[in-house]
Structure formats: structure tokens, C-alpha cells
mmCIF file of C-alpha atoms in Angstrom:
data_model
loop_
_atom_site.group_PDB
_atom_site.id
_atom_site.type_symbol
_atom_site.label_atom_id
_atom_site.label_comp_id
_atom_site.label_asym_id
_atom_site.label_seq_id
_atom_site.Cartn_x
_atom_site.Cartn_y
_atom_site.Cartn_z
ATOM 1 C CA MET F 19 25.399 -60.295 -53.147
ATOM 2 C CA ILE F 20 28.808 -58.611 -52.950
ATOM 3 C CA ARG F 21 29.143 -56.026 -55.698
ATOM 4 C CA ASP F 22 32.559 -54.581 -54.731
ATOM 5 C CA ALA F 23 34.469 -56.349 -51.954
ATOM 6 C CA ARG F 24 37.048 -53.540 -51.721
ATOM 7 C CA VAL F 25 34.456 -51.203 -50.221
ATOM 8 C CA LEU F 26 33.967 -53.576 -47.274
ATOM 9 C CA ARG F 27 37.663 -53.906 -46.445
ATOM 10 C CA ALA F 28 38.991 -52.196 -43.331
ATOM 11 C CA GLY F 29 41.706 -50.224 -45.145
ATOM 12 C CA PHE F 30 39.493 -49.009 -47.993
ATOM 13 C CA VAL F 31 39.604 -45.229 -48.517
ATOM 14 C CA PRO F 32 36.276 -44.029 -49.966
ATOM 15 C CA ARG F 33 35.901 -41.300 -52.589
ATOM 16 C CA GLU F 34 33.837 -39.321 -50.104
ATOM 17 C CA VAL F 35 34.242 -39.457 -46.339
ATOM 18 C CA GLU F 36 31.263 -39.127 -44.038
ATOM 19 C CA HIS F 37 31.043 -36.627 -41.156
ATOM 20 C CA ARG F 38 34.691 -35.539 -41.169
ATOM 21 C CA ASP F 39 34.580 -32.394 -43.334
ATOM 22 C CA ALA F 40 36.112 -30.143 -40.667
ATOM 23 C CA GLU F 41 38.981 -32.563 -40.028
ATOM 24 C CA VAL F 42 39.600 -33.081 -43.762
ATOM 25 C CA ASN F 43 39.699 -29.313 -44.337
ATOM 26 C CA HIS F 44 42.002 -28.768 -41.359
ATOM 27 C CA LEU F 45 44.494 -31.429 -42.449
ATOM 28 C CA SER F 46 44.338 -30.266 -46.084
ATOM 29 C CA SER F 47 45.182 -26.703 -45.011
ATOM 30 C CA VAL F 48 48.195 -27.948 -43.017
ATOM 31 C CA LEU F 49 49.567 -29.762 -46.074
ATOM 32 C CA GLU F 50 48.699 -27.038 -48.577
ATOM 33 C CA PRO F 51 52.208 -25.417 -48.613
ATOM 34 C CA ILE F 52 53.476 -28.623 -50.279
ATOM 35 C CA THR F 53 51.415 -27.813 -53.361
ATOM 36 C CA ASN F 54 53.560 -24.684 -53.781
ATOM 37 C CA GLY F 55 56.844 -26.492 -53.159
ATOM 38 C CA GLU F 56 57.081 -25.154 -49.597
ATOM 39 C CA PRO F 57 57.708 -27.135 -46.367
ATOM 40 C CA ALA F 58 54.547 -28.025 -44.416
ATOM 41 C CA ASP F 59 54.002 -28.168 -40.657
ATOM 42 C CA THR F 60 53.830 -31.515 -38.902
ATOM 43 C CA ALA F 61 50.242 -32.606 -38.248
ATOM 44 C CA ILE F 62 49.224 -34.682 -35.230
ATOM 45 C CA VAL F 63 45.965 -36.601 -35.720
ATOM 46 C CA THR F 64 44.500 -38.050 -32.516
ATOM 47 C CA GLY F 65 41.357 -39.865 -31.448
ATOM 48 C CA PRO F 66 40.099 -43.227 -30.180
ATOM 49 C CA SER F 67 40.368 -46.469 -32.119
ATOM 50 C CA GLY F 68 37.918 -46.588 -35.019
ATOM 51 C CA ALA F 69 37.469 -42.791 -35.253
ATOM 52 C CA GLY F 70 38.768 -42.673 -38.836
ATOM 53 C CA LYS F 71 42.243 -41.218 -38.226
ATOM 54 C CA THR F 72 44.029 -43.422 -40.786
ATOM 55 C CA CYS F 73 41.205 -43.137 -43.319
ATOM 56 C CA ILE F 74 41.188 -39.323 -43.159
ATOM 57 C CA SER F 75 44.989 -39.106 -43.427
ATOM 58 C CA LYS F 76 45.060 -41.367 -46.486
ATOM 59 C CA PHE F 77 42.054 -39.611 -48.012
ATOM 60 C CA VAL F 78 43.690 -36.175 -47.758
ATOM 61 C CA THR F 79 47.062 -37.342 -49.107
ATOM 62 C CA GLU F 80 45.379 -39.139 -52.027
ATOM 63 C CA ARG F 81 43.471 -35.960 -52.941
ATOM 64 C CA LEU F 82 46.762 -34.061 -52.724
ATOM 65 C CA ARG F 83 48.411 -36.459 -55.165
ATOM 66 C CA GLU F 84 45.499 -36.050 -57.562
ATOM 67 C CA GLU F 85 45.906 -32.267 -57.525
ATOM 68 C CA VAL F 86 49.695 -31.980 -57.642
ATOM 69 C CA LEU F 87 52.094 -33.914 -59.850
ATOM 70 C CA ASP F 88 55.239 -33.596 -57.712
ATOM 71 C CA VAL F 89 53.946 -34.991 -54.430
ATOM 72 C CA GLU F 90 54.425 -38.509 -53.132
ATOM 73 C CA THR F 91 53.095 -40.194 -50.017
ATOM 74 C CA THR F 92 54.310 -43.076 -47.887
ATOM 75 C CA TYR F 93 52.527 -44.900 -45.078
ATOM 76 C CA VAL F 94 54.262 -46.581 -42.134
ATOM 77 C CA ASN F 95 52.482 -48.651 -39.488
ATOM 78 C CA CYS F 96 54.745 -47.985 -36.498
ATOM 79 C CA TRP F 97 53.182 -50.780 -34.481
ATOM 80 C CA ARG F 98 54.576 -53.196 -37.052
ATOM 81 C CA ASN F 99 57.715 -51.143 -37.741
ATOM 82 C CA TYR F 100 58.397 -50.157 -34.137
ATOM 83 C CA THR F 101 62.179 -49.677 -34.336
ATOM 84 C CA ARG F 102 63.885 -46.606 -35.742
ATOM 85 C CA PHE F 103 65.636 -48.733 -38.379
ATOM 86 C CA ARG F 104 62.424 -50.415 -39.588
ATOM 87 C CA THR F 105 60.604 -47.101 -39.894
ATOM 88 C CA LEU F 106 63.412 -45.407 -41.818
ATOM 89 C CA TYR F 107 63.842 -48.499 -44.004
ATOM 90 C CA GLN F 108 60.109 -48.608 -44.826
ATOM 91 C CA ILE F 109 60.138 -44.956 -45.944
ATOM 92 C CA LEU F 110 63.257 -45.445 -48.078
ATOM 93 C CA ASP F 111 61.817 -48.643 -49.525
ATOM 94 C CA ASP F 112 58.674 -46.778 -50.627
ATOM 95 C CA LEU F 113 60.933 -44.164 -52.225
ATOM 96 C CA GLY F 114 62.840 -46.923 -54.064
ATOM 97 C CA ALA F 115 66.086 -46.149 -52.242
ATOM 98 C CA THR F 116 66.940 -49.402 -50.431
ATOM 99 C CA ILE F 117 68.705 -51.337 -53.199
ATOM 100 C CA ASP F 118 72.082 -51.651 -51.441
ATOM 101 C CA ILE F 119 70.919 -51.367 -47.833
ATOM 102 C CA HIS F 120 71.576 -54.427 -45.685
ATOM 103 C CA ARG F 121 69.111 -54.913 -42.862
ATOM 104 C CA GLN F 122 71.759 -56.459 -40.623
ATOM 105 C CA SER F 123 74.744 -54.180 -41.132
ATOM 106 C CA THR F 124 73.660 -50.759 -42.401
ATOM 107 C CA PRO F 125 73.938 -48.118 -39.620
ATOM 108 C CA HIS F 126 70.931 -45.936 -38.789
ATOM 109 C CA ASP F 127 72.777 -42.734 -39.663
ATOM 110 C CA GLU F 128 73.277 -43.943 -43.219
ATOM 111 C CA LEU F 129 69.512 -44.305 -43.582
ATOM 112 C CA VAL F 130 69.027 -40.739 -42.348
ATOM 113 C CA ASP F 131 71.720 -39.576 -44.816
ATOM 114 C CA ARG F 132 69.804 -41.283 -47.617
ATOM 115 C CA LEU F 133 66.662 -39.395 -46.657
ATOM 116 C CA GLN F 134 68.610 -36.117 -46.498
ATOM 117 C CA GLN F 135 69.903 -36.748 -50.015
ATOM 118 C CA HIS F 136 66.443 -37.571 -51.386
ATOM 119 C CA ASP F 137 65.867 -35.101 -54.216
ATOM 120 C CA GLY F 138 62.622 -36.530 -55.583
ATOM 121 C CA PRO F 139 59.163 -35.007 -55.109
ATOM 122 C CA ARG F 140 58.133 -33.669 -51.719
ATOM 123 C CA THR F 141 56.777 -36.563 -49.712
ATOM 124 C CA VAL F 142 54.085 -36.806 -47.049
ATOM 125 C CA VAL F 143 55.010 -39.468 -44.492
ATOM 126 C CA ILE F 144 52.085 -40.916 -42.516
ATOM 127 C CA LEU F 145 53.370 -42.421 -39.259
ATOM 128 C CA ASP F 146 50.414 -44.448 -37.990
ATOM 129 C CA GLU F 147 50.386 -45.637 -34.339
ATOM 130 C CA VAL F 148 53.364 -43.309 -33.868
ATOM 131 C CA ASP F 149 53.181 -43.699 -30.074
ATOM 132 C CA GLN F 150 54.310 -47.312 -30.625
ATOM 133 C CA LEU F 151 57.810 -46.279 -31.748
ATOM 134 C CA GLU F 152 60.413 -47.653 -29.359
ATOM 135 C CA ASP F 153 62.759 -44.846 -30.405
ATOM 136 C CA PRO F 154 60.709 -41.735 -31.251
ATOM 137 C CA SER F 155 63.858 -39.890 -32.409
ATOM 138 C CA VAL F 156 62.829 -40.992 -35.905
ATOM 139 C CA ILE F 157 60.231 -38.185 -35.742
ATOM 140 C CA TYR F 158 63.087 -35.759 -35.074
ATOM 141 C CA ASP F 159 65.043 -37.250 -38.001
ATOM 142 C CA LEU F 160 62.156 -36.498 -40.352
ATOM 143 C CA HIS F 161 61.223 -33.199 -38.703
ATOM 144 C CA SER F 162 64.581 -31.745 -39.676
ATOM 145 C CA LEU F 163 64.166 -32.595 -43.382
ATOM 146 C CA PRO F 164 62.138 -29.926 -45.262
ATOM 147 C CA GLN F 165 61.354 -32.235 -48.215
ATOM 148 C CA PHE F 166 59.191 -34.399 -45.924
ATOM 149 C CA ALA F 167 55.864 -33.484 -44.337
ATOM 150 C CA ILE F 168 54.801 -35.653 -41.419
ATOM 151 C CA ILE F 169 51.371 -36.798 -40.253
ATOM 152 C CA CYS F 170 51.648 -38.428 -36.820
ATOM 153 C CA ILE F 171 48.645 -40.587 -35.884
ATOM 154 C CA ALA F 172 48.147 -41.572 -32.235
ATOM 155 C CA ASN F 173 45.301 -42.324 -29.852
ATOM 156 C CA LYS F 174 46.321 -39.680 -27.318
ATOM 157 C CA GLU F 175 48.673 -36.695 -27.533
ATOM 158 C CA GLU F 176 49.919 -37.154 -23.963
ATOM 159 C CA GLU F 177 51.181 -40.647 -24.690
ATOM 160 C CA LEU F 178 53.089 -39.426 -27.709
ATOM 161 C CA PHE F 179 54.586 -36.489 -25.793
ATOM 162 C CA SER F 180 55.533 -38.654 -22.809
ATOM 163 C CA ARG F 181 57.761 -40.780 -25.052
ATOM 164 C CA VAL F 182 59.828 -38.018 -26.698
ATOM 165 C CA ASP F 183 62.563 -35.756 -25.366
ATOM 166 C CA ASP F 184 62.142 -32.059 -24.597
ATOM 167 C CA ARG F 185 63.592 -30.750 -27.863
ATOM 168 C CA LEU F 186 60.924 -32.654 -29.790
ATOM 169 C CA VAL F 187 58.039 -32.023 -27.366
ATOM 170 C CA SER F 188 58.259 -28.264 -27.939
ATOM 171 C CA ARG F 189 58.221 -28.789 -31.710
ATOM 172 C CA LEU F 190 55.311 -31.207 -31.551
ATOM 173 C CA ARG F 191 53.307 -28.942 -29.255
ATOM 174 C CA SER F 192 53.537 -26.198 -31.863
ATOM 175 C CA SER F 193 52.392 -28.617 -34.593
ATOM 176 C CA GLU F 194 48.867 -28.570 -36.002
ATOM 177 C CA HIS F 195 46.568 -30.853 -34.016
ATOM 178 C CA VAL F 196 43.603 -32.534 -35.682
ATOM 179 C CA ARG F 197 41.482 -34.071 -32.939
ATOM 180 C CA MET F 198 38.790 -36.608 -33.725
ATOM 181 C CA ASP F 199 35.984 -37.854 -31.491
ATOM 182 C CA LYS F 200 34.155 -41.168 -31.533
ATOM 183 C CA TYR F 201 31.388 -41.417 -34.097
ATOM 184 C CA HIS F 202 27.752 -41.161 -32.969
ATOM 185 C CA ASP F 203 25.382 -43.988 -33.919
ATOM 186 C CA GLU F 204 23.736 -41.831 -36.616
ATOM 187 C CA GLN F 205 27.139 -41.089 -38.173
ATOM 188 C CA LEU F 206 28.111 -44.765 -38.116
ATOM 189 C CA TYR F 207 24.800 -45.603 -39.763
ATOM 190 C CA ASP F 208 25.623 -43.160 -42.601
ATOM 191 C CA ILE F 209 29.086 -44.715 -43.040
ATOM 192 C CA LEU F 210 27.606 -48.235 -43.150
ATOM 193 C CA SER F 211 24.838 -47.143 -45.485
ATOM 194 C CA ALA F 212 27.376 -45.736 -47.966
ATOM 195 C CA ARG F 213 29.493 -48.920 -47.796
ATOM 196 C CA ALA F 214 26.405 -51.111 -48.294
ATOM 197 C CA LYS F 215 25.296 -48.978 -51.243
ATOM 198 C CA TRP F 216 28.612 -49.314 -53.104
ATOM 199 C CA GLY F 217 29.674 -52.755 -51.901
ATOM 200 C CA LEU F 218 26.465 -54.813 -51.843
ATOM 201 C CA ASP F 219 23.491 -55.509 -54.072
ATOM 202 C CA GLU F 220 20.285 -53.645 -53.265
ATOM 203 C CA ASP F 221 18.012 -54.792 -50.440
ATOM 204 C CA VAL F 222 20.372 -57.369 -48.928
ATOM 205 C CA ILE F 223 20.453 -55.536 -45.589
ATOM 206 C CA THR F 224 17.781 -53.360 -43.967
ATOM 207 C CA ASP F 225 18.162 -49.893 -42.432
ATOM 208 C CA ASP F 226 17.155 -51.370 -39.093
ATOM 209 C CA GLN F 227 19.997 -53.898 -39.309
ATOM 210 C CA LEU F 228 22.490 -51.143 -40.172
ATOM 211 C CA TYR F 229 21.322 -49.163 -37.123
ATOM 212 C CA ARG F 230 21.810 -52.238 -34.952
ATOM 213 C CA ILE F 231 25.352 -52.695 -36.251
ATOM 214 C CA ALA F 232 26.064 -49.022 -35.499
ATOM 215 C CA ASP F 233 24.691 -49.425 -31.978
ATOM 216 C CA ALA F 234 26.702 -52.596 -31.300
ATOM 217 C CA ALA F 235 29.919 -50.999 -32.601
ATOM 218 C CA ALA F 236 29.671 -48.222 -29.977
ATOM 219 C CA GLY F 237 31.364 -45.511 -32.042
ATOM 220 C CA ASP F 238 34.052 -47.717 -33.592
ATOM 221 C CA ALA F 239 33.848 -47.520 -37.403
ATOM 222 C CA ARG F 240 36.456 -50.257 -37.806
ATOM 223 C CA LEU F 241 34.265 -52.685 -35.847
ATOM 224 C CA ALA F 242 31.072 -51.563 -37.596
ATOM 225 C CA ILE F 243 32.542 -52.127 -41.059
ATOM 226 C CA GLY F 244 34.020 -55.429 -39.832
ATOM 227 C CA ILE F 245 30.568 -56.655 -38.754
ATOM 228 C CA LEU F 246 29.063 -55.656 -42.115
ATOM 229 C CA ARG F 247 31.898 -57.341 -44.041
ATOM 230 C CA THR F 248 31.719 -60.553 -41.993
ATOM 231 C CA ALA F 249 27.920 -60.749 -42.311
ATOM 232 C CA ALA F 250 27.982 -60.145 -46.080
ATOM 233 C CA GLY F 251 30.735 -62.744 -46.560
ATOM 234 C CA LYS F 252 28.848 -65.389 -44.588
ATOM 235 C CA ALA F 253 25.537 -64.707 -46.336
ATOM 236 C CA ASP F 254 27.255 -64.822 -49.727
ATOM 237 C CA ARG F 255 29.044 -68.114 -48.984
ATOM 238 C CA GLU F 256 25.802 -69.709 -47.797
ATOM 239 C CA ASN F 257 23.881 -68.435 -50.854
ATOM 240 C CA HIS F 258 21.389 -66.336 -48.916
ATOM 241 C CA GLU F 259 19.543 -63.637 -50.818
ATOM 242 C CA ARG F 260 19.826 -61.261 -47.878
ATOM 243 C CA ILE F 261 21.590 -60.921 -44.544
ATOM 244 C CA THR F 262 19.474 -62.551 -41.832
ATOM 245 C CA ASP F 263 19.376 -61.506 -38.173
ATOM 246 C CA ASP F 264 21.033 -64.777 -37.148
ATOM 247 C CA ILE F 265 23.917 -64.135 -39.541
ATOM 248 C CA LEU F 266 24.245 -60.611 -38.115
ATOM 249 C CA LEU F 267 24.480 -61.934 -34.541
ATOM 250 C CA ASP F 268 27.234 -64.374 -35.482
ATOM 251 C CA ALA F 269 29.022 -61.692 -37.529
ATOM 252 C CA ALA F 270 29.205 -59.295 -34.566
ATOM 253 C CA GLU F 271 30.921 -61.957 -32.460
ATOM 254 C CA ASP F 272 33.258 -63.012 -35.280
ATOM 255 C CA ALA F 273 34.237 -59.439 -36.195
ATOM 256 C CA ARG F 274 35.106 -58.642 -32.573
ATOM 257 C CA ALA F 275 37.192 -61.817 -32.334
ATOM 258 C CA GLN F 276 39.038 -61.001 -35.591
ATOM 259 C CA ILE F 277 39.858 -57.451 -34.483
ATOM 260 C CA LYS F 278 41.001 -58.685 -31.074
ATOM 261 C CA GLN F 279 43.249 -61.320 -32.691
ATOM 262 C CA LYS F 280 44.697 -58.735 -35.070
ATOM 263 C CA SER F 281 45.506 -56.456 -32.134
ATOM 264 C CA LEU F 282 47.107 -59.360 -30.249
ATOM 265 C CA ASP F 283 49.184 -60.287 -33.303
ATOM 266 C CA SER F 284 50.356 -56.667 -33.543
ATOM 267 C CA LEU F 285 51.802 -56.558 -30.019
ATOM 268 C CA THR F 286 55.559 -56.098 -29.847
ATOM 269 C CA PRO F 287 57.523 -58.805 -27.990
ATOM 270 C CA HIS F 288 57.710 -56.656 -24.841
ATOM 271 C CA GLN F 289 54.008 -55.803 -24.978
ATOM 272 C CA ARG F 290 53.171 -59.477 -25.367
ATOM 273 C CA VAL F 291 55.087 -60.283 -22.177
ATOM 274 C CA VAL F 292 53.065 -57.605 -20.338
ATOM 275 C CA TYR F 293 49.793 -58.936 -21.769
ATOM 276 C CA ASP F 294 50.648 -62.501 -20.762
ATOM 277 C CA ILE F 295 51.441 -61.373 -17.196
ATOM 278 C CA VAL F 296 47.991 -59.769 -16.910
ATOM 279 C CA ARG F 297 46.417 -62.873 -18.471
ATOM 280 C CA GLU F 298 48.076 -65.165 -15.936
ATOM 281 C CA HIS F 299 47.945 -63.002 -12.797
ATOM 282 C CA GLY F 300 45.175 -60.410 -13.284
ATOM 283 C CA PRO F 301 43.627 -58.426 -11.765
ATOM 284 C CA VAL F 302 47.097 -57.001 -11.138
ATOM 285 C CA GLY F 303 48.548 -53.540 -10.462
ATOM 286 C CA PRO F 304 51.241 -51.719 -12.515
ATOM 287 C CA SER F 305 54.008 -52.215 -9.914
ATOM 288 C CA GLU F 306 53.575 -55.996 -9.804
ATOM 289 C CA ILE F 307 53.284 -56.102 -13.604
ATOM 290 C CA HIS F 308 56.586 -54.232 -13.949
ATOM 291 C CA GLU F 309 58.256 -56.432 -11.328
ATOM 292 C CA ARG F 310 57.259 -59.646 -13.092
ATOM 293 C CA TYR F 311 58.081 -58.130 -16.491
ATOM 294 C CA THR F 312 61.656 -57.210 -15.487
ATOM 295 C CA GLU F 313 62.177 -60.814 -14.360
ATOM 296 C CA ASP F 314 60.956 -62.154 -17.716
ATOM 297 C CA VAL F 315 62.947 -60.036 -20.195
ATOM 298 C CA ASP F 316 66.635 -59.313 -20.771
ATOM 299 C CA ASP F 317 66.354 -55.646 -21.696
ATOM 300 C CA PRO F 318 63.439 -54.245 -19.654
ATOM 301 C CA ARG F 319 61.754 -50.954 -20.558
ATOM 302 C CA THR F 320 61.006 -48.213 -18.014
ATOM 303 C CA LYS F 321 57.946 -48.124 -15.763
ATOM 304 C CA ARG F 322 56.630 -45.206 -17.808
ATOM 305 C CA THR F 323 56.893 -47.260 -21.023
ATOM 306 C CA ILE F 324 55.047 -50.163 -19.387
ATOM 307 C CA ARG F 325 52.268 -47.763 -18.351
ATOM 308 C CA THR F 326 52.065 -46.652 -21.998
ATOM 309 C CA TYR F 327 51.806 -50.307 -23.088
ATOM 310 C CA LEU F 328 48.974 -50.900 -20.615
ATOM 311 C CA SER F 329 47.126 -47.797 -21.774
ATOM 312 C CA LYS F 330 47.506 -48.823 -25.422
ATOM 313 C CA MET F 331 46.111 -52.295 -24.740
ATOM 314 C CA GLU F 332 43.227 -50.694 -22.853
ATOM 315 C CA GLN F 333 42.432 -48.457 -25.853
ATOM 316 C CA TYR F 334 42.435 -51.506 -28.118
ATOM 317 C CA ASN F 335 40.055 -53.393 -25.852
ATOM 318 C CA LEU F 336 42.574 -56.070 -24.880
ATOM 319 C CA LEU F 337 42.774 -55.020 -21.224
ATOM 320 C CA GLU F 338 40.486 -53.193 -18.837
ATOM 321 C CA ALA F 339 41.457 -51.163 -15.769
ATOM 322 C CA GLU F 340 39.596 -50.643 -12.521
ATOM 323 C CA GLY F 341 40.367 -48.230 -9.706
ATOM 324 C CA THR F 342 42.100 -44.849 -9.507
ATOM 325 C CA SER F 343 45.658 -44.284 -10.706
ATOM 326 C CA ARG F 344 46.970 -45.189 -7.235
ATOM 327 C CA ASP F 345 45.193 -48.537 -6.811
ATOM 328 C CA ARG F 346 44.531 -49.366 -10.472
ATOM 329 C CA GLU F 347 44.398 -53.017 -11.473
ATOM 330 C CA TYR F 348 44.400 -54.520 -14.955
ATOM 331 C CA SER F 349 42.648 -57.616 -16.208
ATOM 332 C CA LEU F 350 41.712 -59.125 -19.576
ATOM 333 C CA VAL F 351 38.596 -57.755 -21.257
ATOM 334 C CA ASP F 352 35.633 -60.082 -20.943
ATOM 335 C CA SER F 353 34.182 -60.210 -24.468
ATOM 336 C CA ALA F 354 30.769 -60.946 -22.972
ATOM 337 C CA THR F 355 30.628 -57.363 -21.639
ATOM 338 C CA ALA F 356 30.886 -55.810 -25.140
ATOM 339 C CA SER F 357 27.825 -54.057 -26.578
ATOM 340 C CA PRO F 358 25.548 -56.917 -27.701
ATOM 341 C CA MET F 359 23.783 -56.955 -31.058
ATOM 342 C CA GLN F 360 20.171 -56.128 -30.184
#
């Protein structure tokens, strides 16, 4: 049943992207100076979870590498590499420049010096989930180096700007902004249809079933592709000739659970403390959350940072908020309220 499993994976970058021509062209034009050996502006790519931000960024940089010999690209997930050291180390590691760097003892400034001395091809650095950086000065480190072009990916511009100091805010505000909206159901259907065409045998899933997946995913391509992948995997394991409606129902639940678990596993230690407070005491307001949080950790972050954590967990469907900003309360998302598979 499964013709090419790669096509069904979350991180797969297709040869053609659906319904993002304007964004692809915009980002390509921002990076174009690199093809002539010139510095490129920083690009900020924003939009909700599952809008295709990472896919588009990787797609454009891959096309760039196909066209130009002396261009490299490196990808950093800043949710996983949330410290300045980890981010700088990841970039240097991709450039093959970490041979004598000791994770425990090498000072940050030495890593920045290494990047300054990098005389290889111009490099596009994709900083995904950039609003997760505990020390956003790493953006400033890279911004000052003309041999690097930066793509910053975040859910919301405001949350990125609220974390950085004034000298960087003015630079980022003048950057090129590529804004992406949620997909419509029709667009999600087209994305799923293309994945099914390349990844599955013919006639194993109907158009009606693809529409139902699109509807249940509510604009989130990551979830839609996850449902398709989970359903195809289950049908294949159980030796079905096609994906049944029962399999699809189970797949929707499983895919949501997998994505939720992945998001939970990605939380930084401080975010996990905040999540656990809401889990144990919710519905609960930001002031009480911060009060309990400061009691639980040795090196507490600011109230503003905690608000950013809460917003991030809301965007990733881990928490939900009710009320206005003054009397807002957070609680865990009830999975039963998610869009059901019709």
C-alpha cells in the first residue's frame, strides 16, 4: 500500500509546494543576493502551527542550493537548542567546525569568533521556533556576520520582538516579513491528494476521506499529514487493501495524541514546570502561575517570559485560555473538543 514512506513523513519537503507560490517567491527574492555573493536581508517567516513555515523555508533553500554551487544551508530547531551555546554549536557542527570545541568549557565568544572566521560558502541559517531562544542575542551574533543569511521562523512576530532588546528590534522590524495564514480545507485537500498520489498505491483512499481529514485537521497541515500517515501505516500493517473509515477514525485520534506528545517532549525544563502547574491547579491565572513557578525553580524567568511560554503552549494546543487579558485563566486542552472526524 505504501509506495514511498518519505512522502508521508512530517519533515518531508516536496518537489512542488501547494498554495504557497507568493510566499515562496517572496522568500526567494529576499535570499537572491546570495546567488551573486552579496549579503541578504534577514527574513522573518510567521504563521500558525501547521501553516507550512518550515516546509517553505527548507524548500526555498534547497532550490537555492540546486541553482548555486557556493551556498550552504543549516537548520536549527531552537526549541530543542534553546540556549545560545547550543544554537551556535549546532551551526558550527553543520559547518564541520566543532572538532576541538568542548561543550562544557568553551566560552560563547569563541563560538562567535569561529563563525566570524568562517570563510566557506555563504550559508543560510534557518532558526526554527526562534521565539523559543532563551537568549535571543544569538540572532544579533549572526545578524552582524555578512556571510550568513538568516531565516527566523516564529508563530507570531510580537512574541519574537518582545524577547529581544531594542538594538535588535529595530533591525528585525526592517527585515523582510513573510506572513502565512492557516490553510483552507480545499488547500489541505490538495496537499493530502499530492502526498497520497506519490506516497500510496492508487485507490487506497477516497477523495471523500481526504476531504474529511482536511476538515478534521482545521487548517493544520502537520496534523492532516499525520492522520494520513497513521491511517496508511495501520492499514498496511493489518494487510487491508484500502483505508477504511474505522481506521481513519482511529488514525485521527492517534495522530493528535502523537503530535501532542511530541510538543510535550519539546518543552524546556522551565516550560514543563509551567505546564505542570496548569495541569495540577487549572483553571489558573498568570499571576498565580508565576507565583507557584517562582517557588518551584531556582532561577525563575520574568513574568513576560512566562506569558510567552503560556502563549506558545496555547498555539501548540497544549493549553487553552478563557477570559480577557485581565482575568484570563489557563487550563489543559480537552482533546474531546478537537474537530472530530466526520
